[in-house]
Short mmCIF file of C-alpha atoms and ligand atoms in Angstrom, two decimals:
data_model
loop_
_atom_site.label_atom_id
_atom_site.label_comp_id
_atom_site.label_asym_id
_atom_site.label_seq_id
_atom_site.Cartn_x
_atom_site.Cartn_y
_atom_site.Cartn_z
CA MET Z 800 42.13 54.04 -20.83
CA THR Z 801 40.37 51.67 -23.24
CA GLN Z 802 42.54 48.78 -22.06
CA LYS Z 803 41.62 49.62 -18.48
CA ILE Z 804 37.91 49.41 -19.29
CA THR Z 805 38.30 46.01 -20.90
CA ASP Z 806 40.53 44.80 -18.08
CA LEU Z 807 37.89 45.78 -15.57
CA ILE Z 808 35.48 43.48 -17.39
CA GLN Z 809 37.87 40.68 -18.39
CA HIS Z 810 40.36 40.78 -15.54
CA GLY Z 811 43.19 38.30 -15.36
CA TYR Z 812 43.09 37.73 -11.61
CA VAL Z 813 41.80 34.32 -10.52
CA PRO Z 814 41.39 33.75 -6.77
CA PRO Z 815 43.34 30.83 -5.32
CA GLU Z 816 41.51 27.52 -5.20
CA GLY Z 817 40.78 25.75 -1.97
CA PHE Z 818 38.53 28.27 -0.23
CA ALA Z 819 36.45 26.27 2.23
CA ALA Z 820 33.84 27.66 4.64
CA PRO Z 821 30.57 26.47 6.20
CA GLN Z 822 28.38 28.07 3.58
CA PRO Z 823 28.81 27.27 -0.12
CA GLY Z 824 29.48 30.14 -2.51
CA VAL Z 825 26.70 31.84 -4.42
CA PHE Z 826 27.14 31.43 -8.16
CA LYS Z 827 25.01 33.67 -10.35
CA ALA Z 828 24.79 33.36 -14.10
CA SER Z 829 22.72 33.43 -17.20
CA THR Z 830 25.82 33.11 -19.43
CA VAL Z 831 28.31 30.36 -18.68
CA PHE Z 832 31.66 30.42 -20.55
CA PHE Z 833 32.87 27.48 -22.64
CA PRO Z 834 36.59 27.00 -23.15
CA ASN Z 835 36.18 26.32 -26.88
CA VAL Z 836 33.59 25.67 -29.59
CA ALA Z 837 34.02 21.91 -29.25
CA ALA Z 838 32.95 22.14 -25.61
CA MET Z 839 30.04 24.38 -26.57
CA ARG Z 840 28.89 21.84 -29.15
CA SER Z 841 29.37 18.75 -27.04
CA ARG Z 842 28.17 19.83 -23.62
CA GLU Z 843 24.71 18.55 -22.81
CA TRP Z 844 22.52 20.73 -20.61
CA LYS Z 845 21.14 17.56 -18.96
CA ASP Z 846 24.62 16.40 -17.94
CA LYS Z 847 25.34 17.72 -14.48
CA SER Z 848 29.07 17.12 -14.80
CA ALA Z 849 29.36 20.53 -16.52
CA TYR Z 850 27.51 23.80 -17.08
CA THR Z 851 25.77 25.20 -20.15
CA TYR Z 852 23.45 28.03 -19.14
CA GLY Z 853 22.30 29.52 -15.85
CA LEU Z 854 18.75 28.29 -16.38
CA HIS Z 855 19.99 24.71 -16.48
CA GLY Z 856 22.04 24.85 -13.34
CA THR Z 857 24.90 26.46 -11.45
CA PRO Z 858 27.08 25.10 -8.64
CA THR Z 859 24.62 26.71 -6.19
CA THR Z 860 21.49 25.07 -7.62
CA TYR Z 861 23.22 21.70 -8.15
CA MET Z 862 24.23 21.77 -4.50
CA LEU Z 863 20.71 22.56 -3.32
CA GLU Z 864 19.28 19.81 -5.55
CA GLU Z 865 21.63 17.26 -4.00
CA ARG Z 866 20.74 18.33 -0.47
CA ILE Z 867 17.01 18.12 -1.19
CA CYS Z 868 17.63 14.58 -2.54
CA THR Z 869 19.25 13.76 0.80
CA LEU Z 870 16.33 15.27 2.73
CA GLU Z 871 13.73 13.39 0.70
CA GLY Z 872 15.65 10.16 0.18
CA GLY Z 873 15.53 10.63 -3.60
CA GLN Z 874 18.05 10.39 -6.42
CA GLN Z 875 17.26 13.34 -8.69
CA CYS Z 876 15.79 16.77 -8.08
CA VAL Z 877 14.55 19.72 -10.12
CA LEU Z 878 14.13 23.18 -8.58
CA VAL Z 879 11.24 25.45 -9.55
CA PRO Z 880 10.24 29.00 -8.55
CA SER Z 881 7.46 27.99 -6.12
CA GLY Z 882 5.80 25.04 -4.46
CA LEU Z 883 2.84 25.47 -6.76
CA ALA Z 884 5.16 25.38 -9.79
CA ALA Z 885 6.41 22.00 -8.54
CA LEU Z 886 2.85 20.66 -8.63
CA THR Z 887 2.00 22.14 -12.03
CA THR Z 888 5.29 21.09 -13.62
CA VAL Z 889 4.68 17.47 -12.58
CA ALA Z 890 1.22 17.58 -14.16
CA MET Z 891 2.49 19.18 -17.37
CA ALA Z 892 5.31 16.64 -17.65
CA LEU Z 893 3.09 13.59 -17.22
CA LEU Z 894 -0.32 14.42 -18.69
CA LYS Z 895 -1.62 14.90 -22.21
CA THR Z 896 -5.05 15.40 -23.78
CA GLY Z 897 -7.38 12.53 -22.92
CA ASP Z 898 -5.58 11.63 -19.70
CA GLU Z 899 -7.01 11.86 -16.25
CA VAL Z 900 -5.55 13.01 -12.93
CA LEU Z 901 -6.95 12.10 -9.51
CA LEU Z 902 -6.58 14.43 -6.52
CA PRO Z 903 -7.55 13.94 -2.89
CA ASP Z 904 -10.54 16.05 -1.84
CA ASN Z 905 -8.29 17.77 0.73
CA ALA Z 906 -5.54 18.57 -1.79
CA TYR Z 907 -3.74 21.92 -1.66
CA GLY Z 908 -6.41 24.25 -3.12
CA PRO Z 909 -4.36 25.81 -5.94
CA ASN Z 910 -3.48 22.32 -7.23
CA LYS Z 911 -7.20 21.63 -7.59
CA ASP Z 912 -7.71 25.01 -9.27
CA PHE Z 913 -4.90 24.36 -11.75
CA SER Z 914 -6.33 20.95 -12.59
CA ARG Z 915 -9.86 22.22 -13.00
CA ALA Z 916 -8.94 25.26 -15.09
CA GLU Z 917 -5.69 24.81 -17.05
CA LEU Z 918 -5.63 21.01 -17.33
CA LYS Z 919 -9.33 20.93 -18.22
CA ALA Z 920 -8.72 23.46 -21.00
CA TRP Z 921 -6.07 21.10 -22.40
CA GLY Z 922 -8.56 18.21 -22.46
CA ILE Z 923 -7.29 16.53 -19.30
CA THR Z 924 -9.90 15.32 -16.83
CA CYS Z 925 -9.52 15.94 -13.10
CA ARG Z 926 -11.43 13.90 -10.55
CA VAL Z 927 -11.41 14.04 -6.78
CA TYR Z 928 -11.25 11.01 -4.46
CA ASP Z 929 -11.85 10.61 -0.74
CA PRO Z 930 -8.35 10.35 0.77
CA MET Z 931 -9.73 8.56 3.84
CA ASP Z 932 -11.26 5.77 1.75
CA ALA Z 933 -8.66 3.81 -0.22
CA GLN Z 934 -11.48 1.88 -1.91
CA ASP Z 935 -12.73 5.15 -3.39
CA LEU Z 936 -9.35 5.70 -5.07
CA GLN Z 937 -9.33 2.08 -6.26
CA ALA Z 938 -12.80 2.54 -7.80
CA LYS Z 939 -11.91 5.83 -9.52
CA ILE Z 940 -8.75 4.70 -11.34
CA THR Z 941 -9.48 4.10 -15.02
CA PRO Z 942 -7.21 3.26 -17.98
CA ALA Z 943 -7.05 7.04 -18.60
CA THR Z 944 -5.63 7.75 -15.12
CA LYS Z 945 -1.99 8.74 -15.56
CA LEU Z 946 -1.31 10.59 -12.32
CA VAL Z 947 -2.58 10.30 -8.75
CA TRP Z 948 -1.78 12.99 -6.17
CA VAL Z 949 -1.52 12.11 -2.51
CA GLU Z 950 -1.08 14.48 0.41
CA ALA Z 951 -0.26 13.57 4.03
CA ALA Z 952 -1.59 15.28 6.04
CA GLY Z 953 -4.23 16.91 3.83
CA SER Z 954 -4.41 20.68 3.47
CA VAL Z 955 -6.32 22.71 6.07
CA THR Z 956 -8.20 19.79 7.67
CA LEU Z 957 -5.05 17.69 8.20
CA GLU Z 958 -6.61 14.25 7.81
CA PHE Z 959 -3.86 11.64 7.58
CA PRO Z 960 -4.62 9.05 4.88
CA ASP Z 961 -3.53 5.43 4.70
CA LEU Z 962 -0.63 6.45 2.48
CA VAL Z 963 0.71 2.90 2.17
CA ALA Z 964 -2.67 1.64 0.93
CA LEU Z 965 -3.03 4.53 -1.55
CA VAL Z 966 0.48 3.95 -2.92
CA ARG Z 967 -0.11 0.20 -3.21
CA ILE Z 968 -3.28 0.81 -5.25
CA CYS Z 969 -1.41 3.11 -7.65
CA LYS Z 970 1.44 0.58 -8.01
CA ALA Z 971 -1.05 -2.25 -8.69
CA HIS Z 972 -2.54 -0.17 -11.52
CA GLY Z 973 0.83 1.02 -12.82
CA VAL Z 974 -0.19 4.64 -12.26
CA CYS Z 975 2.37 7.27 -11.30
CA VAL Z 976 1.80 8.49 -7.74
CA ALA Z 977 3.02 11.94 -6.72
CA LEU Z 978 3.08 13.22 -3.15
CA ASP Z 979 2.80 16.84 -2.10
CA ASN Z 980 5.36 16.42 0.68
CA THR Z 981 5.34 19.96 2.04
CA TRP Z 982 3.87 18.91 5.42
CA GLY Z 983 6.20 15.95 6.03
CA ALA Z 984 9.17 17.87 4.57
CA GLY Z 985 11.20 14.66 4.29
CA LEU Z 986 11.35 14.51 8.10
CA ALA Z 987 8.06 13.07 9.39
CA PHE Z 988 8.33 10.01 7.12
CA ALA Z 989 10.42 8.83 4.18
CA PRO Z 990 8.36 9.32 0.99
CA PHE Z 991 10.34 6.85 -1.12
CA ASP Z 992 10.63 4.27 1.65
CA LEU Z 993 7.36 4.20 3.56
CA LEU Z 994 8.00 0.84 5.25
CA PRO Z 995 11.76 0.72 5.75
CA GLY Z 996 13.00 -2.71 6.74
CA GLN Z 997 9.62 -4.25 6.02
CA GLU Z 998 9.20 -3.49 2.33
CA PRO Z 999 12.23 -1.55 1.08
CA GLY Z 1000 11.52 0.79 -1.80
CA LEU Z 1001 7.75 0.97 -1.32
CA GLY Z 1002 7.06 4.63 -1.85
CA VAL Z 1003 5.82 7.37 -4.09
CA ASP Z 1004 7.25 7.97 -7.57
CA ILE Z 1005 7.50 11.73 -7.15
CA SER Z 1006 7.80 14.00 -4.14
CA ALA Z 1007 6.88 17.64 -4.75
CA HIS Z 1008 7.85 19.99 -1.94
CA ALA Z 1009 7.22 23.68 -1.30
CA LEU Z 1010 10.71 24.69 -0.12
CA THR Z 1011 8.94 27.97 0.69
CA LYS Z 1012 7.88 26.36 3.97
CA TYR Z 1013 10.26 24.43 6.26
CA PRO Z 1014 13.38 24.26 4.06
CA SER Z 1015 13.40 28.06 3.74
CA GLY Z 1016 12.12 28.56 7.27
CA GLY Z 1017 12.11 32.33 6.97
CA GLY Z 1018 8.88 33.28 5.26
CA ASP Z 1019 11.02 35.09 2.72
CA VAL Z 1020 11.70 32.66 -0.13
CA LEU Z 1021 9.43 31.10 -2.75
CA MET Z 1022 10.75 27.83 -4.20
CA GLY Z 1023 9.74 24.28 -4.99
CA ALA Z 1024 11.44 20.96 -5.63
CA ILE Z 1025 10.47 17.84 -7.56
CA THR Z 1026 12.36 14.80 -6.35
CA THR Z 1027 12.39 11.34 -7.92
CA ARG Z 1028 14.21 8.02 -7.63
CA ASP Z 1029 13.89 7.01 -11.26
CA ALA Z 1030 16.19 8.44 -13.93
CA ALA Z 1031 13.68 8.12 -16.78
CA LEU Z 1032 10.90 9.80 -14.79
CA HIS Z 1033 13.30 12.56 -13.75
CA LEU Z 1034 14.26 13.15 -17.37
CA ARG Z 1035 10.62 13.57 -18.39
CA ILE Z 1036 10.16 16.19 -15.68
CA LYS Z 1037 13.50 17.84 -16.44
CA LEU Z 1038 12.63 18.15 -20.15
CA THR Z 1039 9.31 19.85 -19.38
CA HIS Z 1040 11.04 22.03 -16.80
CA MET Z 1041 13.62 23.14 -19.36
CA ARG Z 1042 11.04 23.81 -22.07
CA LEU Z 1043 8.97 25.91 -19.67
CA GLY Z 1044 12.03 28.00 -18.81
CA LEU Z 1045 11.70 27.65 -15.05
CA GLY Z 1046 14.66 28.70 -12.96
CA VAL Z 1047 15.40 29.83 -9.41
CA GLY Z 1048 17.53 32.77 -8.29
CA ALA Z 1049 20.95 32.07 -6.79
CA ASN Z 1050 20.29 34.24 -3.75
CA ASP Z 1051 17.10 32.36 -3.02
CA ALA Z 1052 18.88 29.02 -3.43
CA GLU Z 1053 21.55 30.26 -1.03
CA ALA Z 1054 18.89 31.30 1.51
CA VAL Z 1055 17.52 27.75 1.48
CA LEU Z 1056 21.04 26.26 1.70
CA ARG Z 1057 21.65 28.47 4.71
CA ALA Z 1058 18.45 27.34 6.45
CA LEU Z 1059 18.69 23.61 5.68
CA PRO Z 1060 21.18 22.71 8.43
CA SER Z 1061 18.63 23.76 11.06
CA ILE Z 1062 15.53 22.26 9.43
CA ALA Z 1063 15.29 19.23 11.74
CA LEU Z 1064 15.68 21.37 14.87
CA ARG Z 1065 13.09 23.86 13.67
CA TYR Z 1066 10.68 21.12 12.59
CA CYS Z 1067 10.92 19.52 16.05
CA ALA Z 1068 10.36 22.86 17.76
CA HIS Z 1069 7.32 23.70 15.59
CA ASP Z 1070 6.02 20.18 16.25
CA ALA Z 1071 6.40 20.31 20.06
CA ALA Z 1072 4.73 23.72 20.36
CA THR Z 1073 1.93 22.69 18.00
CA ARG Z 1074 1.14 19.53 19.96
CA ALA Z 1075 1.00 21.51 23.20
CA LEU Z 1076 -1.34 24.12 21.72
CA ALA Z 1077 -3.53 21.57 19.95
CA GLN Z 1078 -3.95 19.60 23.19
CA TRP Z 1079 -4.78 22.72 25.14
CA SER Z 1080 -7.25 23.77 22.41
CA GLN Z 1081 -9.21 20.56 23.02
CA THR Z 1082 -10.11 21.93 26.47
CA GLN Z 1083 -11.65 25.11 25.05
CA ALA Z 1084 -15.43 24.90 24.73
CA GLN Z 1085 -15.61 27.25 21.72
CA PHE Z 1086 -13.64 24.69 19.68
CA VAL Z 1087 -15.84 21.68 18.94
CA GLN Z 1088 -13.05 19.80 17.14
CA VAL Z 1089 -9.27 20.05 16.98
CA LEU Z 1090 -7.56 18.65 13.89
CA HIS Z 1091 -3.97 17.50 14.28
CA PRO Z 1092 -2.87 14.03 13.15
CA ALA Z 1093 -0.88 13.32 16.33
CA LEU Z 1094 -3.98 13.86 18.51
CA PRO Z 1095 -5.83 10.63 19.28
CA GLY Z 1096 -9.27 10.92 17.72
CA SER Z 1097 -8.16 13.27 14.94
CA PRO Z 1098 -9.05 11.90 11.48
CA GLY Z 1099 -6.39 9.41 10.38
CA HIS Z 1100 -4.50 9.40 13.68
CA ALA Z 1101 -3.85 5.64 13.43
CA HIS Z 1102 -2.37 6.04 9.93
CA TRP Z 1103 -0.18 8.87 11.16
CA LYS Z 1104 1.01 6.74 14.08
CA ALA Z 1105 1.81 3.80 11.80
CA LEU Z 1106 3.83 5.88 9.33
CA CYS Z 1107 5.41 8.81 11.17
CA ARG Z 1108 7.91 9.14 13.96
CA PRO Z 1109 5.62 9.32 17.00
CA ASP Z 1110 8.09 11.43 18.97
CA GLU Z 1111 8.73 15.11 18.35
CA GLY Z 1112 9.68 15.76 14.76
CA GLY Z 1113 6.91 13.63 13.28
CA ALA Z 1114 4.03 16.02 12.92
CA ALA Z 1115 4.89 19.48 11.54
CA GLY Z 1116 3.55 22.77 12.87
CA LEU Z 1117 -0.07 23.02 11.80
CA PHE Z 1118 -3.38 22.44 13.53
CA SER Z 1119 -6.92 23.49 12.76
CA VAL Z 1120 -9.92 23.99 14.95
CA VAL Z 1121 -13.63 23.82 14.18
CA LEU Z 1122 -15.47 26.60 15.95
CA ASP Z 1123 -18.97 25.86 17.16
CA ALA Z 1124 -21.55 26.36 14.39
CA ARG Z 1125 -23.42 28.84 16.60
CA PHE Z 1126 -20.72 31.43 15.92
CA SER Z 1127 -21.41 33.63 12.90
CA ARG Z 1128 -18.80 34.33 10.28
CA ASP Z 1129 -18.42 37.82 11.70
CA GLN Z 1130 -17.74 36.39 15.15
CA VAL Z 1131 -15.10 34.04 13.75
CA ASP Z 1132 -13.49 36.95 11.89
CA THR Z 1133 -13.53 38.98 15.12
CA PHE Z 1134 -11.78 36.09 16.91
CA CYS Z 1135 -9.05 35.98 14.23
CA ASP Z 1136 -8.69 39.77 14.29
CA ALA Z 1137 -8.38 39.70 18.09
CA LEU Z 1138 -5.24 37.54 17.94
CA LYS Z 1139 -2.16 39.66 18.45
CA LEU Z 1140 0.83 37.32 18.07
CA PHE Z 1141 -0.80 35.17 15.40
CA ARG Z 1142 -0.65 37.23 12.23
CA LEU Z 1143 -3.13 36.93 9.37
CA GLY Z 1144 -1.25 35.53 6.42
CA TYR Z 1145 -0.82 32.59 4.08
CA SER Z 1146 1.96 30.01 4.00
CA TRP Z 1147 3.84 28.63 7.03
CA GLY Z 1148 7.20 27.27 8.14
CA GLY Z 1149 8.66 30.59 9.28
CA PRO Z 1150 9.27 32.00 12.77
CA VAL Z 1151 5.99 33.94 13.01
CA SER Z 1152 2.75 32.16 13.93
CA LEU Z 1153 -0.08 32.61 11.44
CA VAL Z 1154 -3.83 32.16 11.36
CA VAL Z 1155 -6.28 31.81 8.46
CA PRO Z 1156 -10.07 31.30 8.60
CA TYR Z 1157 -11.33 28.97 5.86
CA ASP Z 1158 -14.73 28.58 4.23
CA LEU Z 1159 -14.58 24.82 4.02
CA SER Z 1160 -17.95 24.28 2.34
CA SER Z 1161 -16.68 26.13 -0.74
CA MET Z 1162 -13.50 24.00 -0.80
CA ARG Z 1163 -14.89 20.46 -0.59
CA ALA Z 1164 -17.30 18.43 -2.70
CA SER Z 1165 -19.42 17.98 0.45
CA TRP Z 1166 -18.89 18.47 4.19
CA PRO Z 1167 -16.59 15.60 5.25
CA GLY Z 1168 -18.42 13.13 7.49
CA HIS Z 1169 -15.56 13.02 10.01
CA LEU Z 1170 -15.71 16.78 10.64
CA VAL Z 1171 -18.07 18.46 13.08
CA ARG Z 1172 -19.98 21.26 11.35
CA GLY Z 1173 -18.72 24.72 12.14
CA SER Z 1174 -16.09 27.22 11.03
CA VAL Z 1175 -12.56 26.03 10.32
CA VAL Z 1176 -9.60 28.13 11.42
CA ARG Z 1177 -6.03 26.97 10.77
CA PHE Z 1178 -3.09 27.88 12.97
CA ALA Z 1179 0.51 27.64 11.75
CA ILE Z 1180 2.79 27.66 14.75
CA GLY Z 1181 6.01 29.64 14.52
CA LEU Z 1182 8.91 29.70 16.95
CA GLU Z 1183 7.56 32.06 19.62
CA ALA Z 1184 7.26 30.92 23.25
CA VAL Z 1185 4.37 28.49 23.48
CA GLU Z 1186 2.94 30.07 26.69
CA ASP Z 1187 2.63 33.40 24.88
CA LEU Z 1188 0.84 31.77 21.95
CA ARG Z 1189 -1.53 29.97 24.34
CA ALA Z 1190 -2.30 33.22 26.15
CA ASP Z 1191 -2.92 34.93 22.82
CA ILE Z 1192 -5.52 32.34 21.76
CA ALA Z 1193 -7.09 32.51 25.23
CA GLN Z 1194 -7.49 36.29 25.16
CA ALA Z 1195 -8.94 36.18 21.64
CA LEU Z 1196 -11.41 33.46 22.65
CA ALA Z 1197 -12.86 35.91 25.17
CA VAL Z 1198 -14.59 37.69 22.26
CA LEU Z 1199 -16.60 34.51 21.67
CA ARG Z 1200 -18.18 34.30 25.12
C1 LIG O 2272 2.39 26.26 0.39
C2 LIG O 2272 2.06 24.97 -0.24
C3 LIG O 2272 2.27 24.77 -1.60
C4 LIG O 2272 2.72 25.87 -2.54
O1 LIG O 2272 3.89 26.48 -2.21
P1 LIG O 2272 4.20 27.98 -2.78
O2 LIG O 2272 5.66 28.06 -2.73
O3 LIG O 2272 3.47 28.92 -1.87
O4 LIG O 2272 3.67 28.03 -4.18
C5 LIG O 2272 1.99 23.53 -2.11
N1 LIG O 2272 1.51 22.54 -1.34
C6 LIG O 2272 1.29 22.70 -0.02
C7 LIG O 2272 0.77 21.57 0.78
C8 LIG O 2272 1.55 23.92 0.56
O5 LIG O 2272 1.30 24.10 1.86
#
């Protein structure tokens, strides 16, 4: 009986090698066995040719890291438990007391919050620049600036900056430039190779990506990735990552591995439906402005056109509208509540279309000059039939007559 109990735990059976199937296996571990003490002593957790502890990598996470490198065009990747953790881990790896970080005014809100609360408490200064004015970034870089964030398109208002100009300014000052690449997802443009053919290798130093969005595609996984093309920079991030004890679950990694093969198809489908709805929205009188970088006239459209694939697959699945300032906040809320297919909820990249009203004046230093005054509502387009989504917006607009 006692032998049976031990055998159930330490069984001699080893399955035959050579199992091959479309989906990789899911390896789960905290403990990883070493064959002997010498291996235990000599194995380096940073060396991906072997395994030391679940937190530092398993076959499942190594495989996802490699595939994200392929998606982003990078060389090294670190996985973290959320997109926000990707942003904060980059900051913690690169900044120390006395340093300064610059963020675009339209940065992902929680990145601004982290910088203004946590980083400030650690004696790190955070300043905001106008992403649509490269000269403003140029003027704000000081010897203390150690990290510049860029985002294309910007959060909520979707302005597309002159990313090449912003990156060039950072390079000229020797400042590390990190992109929040959740919108582009490695598909709309190549973050490490912005001008392929023309100027090979011109790109950001770091790409942080909320895998929660398009790579997961299901609205059911939280994960982030930090991708680099420089071994020394990767090691700095990896060290901080290890010291913070950040890891991702094997089942979540597997969910992303399962969704990755269809990411380009899904991205194209979200993009096509979003363009159709954004164009149609321009004909609706209640919307005084439609924000979508592929729409001529939208802020930064020329920069988008210069950098991104102009055909489907170059513009993600988000657009925002500015509702006429004559509508009260209650009326805007009633409009959002009246939507039936569009659900109220944060995040995007999944099959279900979402809507969120934003109070832009509380999010920006001042009302951006390129935006008409009014109430901003953001739509994230899922994979439903576009005619149904159009009809849903149309019926909800009736409450605003
Ligand atoms: C969603 C999002 C994040 C954060 O991702 P989470 O996984 O929700 O933490 C970061 N940046 C951008 C631009 C995002 O849209």
